[in-house]
Every structure is written in C-alpha cells, then in structure tokens.
Amino acid sequence: MNDILTNTLTLENRKSLKISGVKKIISLNPLEFQLDTVLGILNIKGNNLEMQMFDVDKGNIFITGNIDSLVYANKSQKEKEKGFIQKLFK
C-alpha cells in the first residue's frame, strides 16, 4: 500500500459512505465496522451495513446501509484502557 496521508469521509444521505486513508479493516458486521485509518481507529455504527468495495492499494472503502454514527477512537483513552487491563492481569 502507498503511504496515504489523507483521510476523507463522504457521507451521502446517511446511506452511502466513501472513505479514503484506510489502512486495514479491524472488524465488520451489519451493525458496526471498525477501521484503522491514517488518523486512527474509526468506528462506524448503523444497520444493514455492507462493504461494497475495498481497494487495499489505494486505501479506499465504500460502505452502504443505514449509517448512524462515525467516531474516531481517542488514542489517549485507548492507552488508559490498555493500562487498566494490563494492571488487572498482573
């Protein structure tokens, strides 16, 4: 994959979503997609979500369905949670 430096989101009528800057798909199901992008982890929630296209080389993905939310994970929050879990299992 080429070095992708930009991350763009294009949402049309909450039914179709085009995203660039995707490094990999972490998880997906009809209710939630989790993507690793150049700007961090992106969580997409909705109903009847389907991946229509994923171009690994260009880092582009096209998703359709009823899209309810798009949220980037807070890196500092993830680090705090990871620290708590690590402490829990020591």
Coordinates of C-alpha atoms in Angstrom, one line a residue:
M1 CA 0.0 0.0 0.0
N2 CA 1.2 3.5 -0.8
D3 CA 1.9 6.0 2.0
I4 CA -1.6 7.5 2.4
L5 CA -1.5 10.8 4.3
T6 CA -5.1 12.0 3.9
N7 CA -8.3 10.7 5.4
T8 CA -11.6 11.8 3.8
L9 CA -15.1 10.8 4.6
T10 CA -18.0 11.4 2.2
L11 CA -21.5 10.5 3.6
E12 CA -24.5 10.8 1.2
N13 CA -28.0 10.8 2.8
R14 CA -26.7 8.6 5.6
K15 CA -26.9 5.7 3.2
S16 CA -23.5 5.5 1.4
L17 CA -20.1 6.3 2.8
K18 CA -16.8 6.6 0.9
I19 CA -13.6 6.7 3.0
S20 CA -10.0 7.2 1.9
G21 CA -6.9 6.7 4.1
V22 CA -8.0 3.2 5.3
K23 CA -5.0 1.1 6.3
K24 CA -7.0 -2.1 7.3
I25 CA -10.4 -3.4 8.3
I26 CA -10.3 -4.4 12.0
S27 CA -13.8 -5.8 12.2
L28 CA -17.1 -5.7 10.4
N29 CA -20.6 -6.8 10.8
P30 CA -24.0 -5.5 9.7
L31 CA -24.2 -3.2 12.8
E32 CA -20.6 -1.9 13.2
F33 CA -17.4 -1.5 11.2
Q34 CA -14.1 -0.8 12.8
L35 CA -11.4 0.6 10.5
D36 CA -7.7 1.5 11.1
T37 CA -7.2 4.8 9.2
V38 CA -4.2 7.1 8.9
L39 CA -5.9 9.3 11.6
G40 CA -6.6 6.4 14.0
I41 CA -9.4 3.9 14.6
L42 CA -12.7 4.8 13.1
N43 CA -15.9 3.2 14.4
I44 CA -19.0 3.2 12.1
K45 CA -22.3 2.2 13.6
G46 CA -25.7 1.6 11.9
N47 CA -27.9 -1.1 10.5
N48 CA -27.6 -3.3 7.4
L49 CA -24.0 -2.1 6.8
E50 CA -22.3 -3.7 3.9
M51 CA -18.9 -3.3 2.3
Q52 CA -19.4 -2.7 -1.4
M53 CA -15.7 -2.1 -2.3
F54 CA -12.3 -2.1 -0.6
D55 CA -9.2 -1.1 -2.6
V56 CA -6.3 -2.2 -0.4
D57 CA -3.7 -0.5 -2.5
K58 CA -5.3 2.9 -2.5
G59 CA -6.9 2.7 0.9
N60 CA -10.4 3.4 -0.3
I61 CA -13.6 1.7 1.1
F62 CA -17.3 2.1 0.1
I63 CA -19.9 1.2 2.7
T64 CA -23.7 1.2 2.3
G65 CA -26.5 0.8 4.8
N66 CA -28.2 3.0 7.4
I67 CA -25.3 4.9 9.0
D68 CA -26.0 6.3 12.5
S69 CA -22.5 7.4 13.7
L70 CA -18.9 7.9 12.8
V71 CA -16.5 8.1 15.7
Y72 CA -12.7 8.2 15.9
A73 CA -11.3 6.5 18.9
N74 CA -9.4 8.7 21.3
K75 CA -5.8 7.4 21.4
S76 CA -5.2 8.5 25.0
Q77 CA -8.4 6.8 26.1
K78 CA -7.3 3.6 24.4
E79 CA -3.9 3.8 26.2
K80 CA -5.7 4.3 29.6
E81 CA -7.9 1.3 29.0
K82 CA -4.9 -0.8 27.9
G83 CA -3.1 0.2 31.1
F84 CA -6.0 -0.7 33.2
I85 CA -6.4 -4.2 31.6
Q86 CA -2.6 -4.8 31.9
K87 CA -2.8 -3.9 35.6
L88 CA -5.8 -6.2 36.1
F89 CA -4.0 -9.3 34.8
K90 CA -0.6 -8.7 36.6

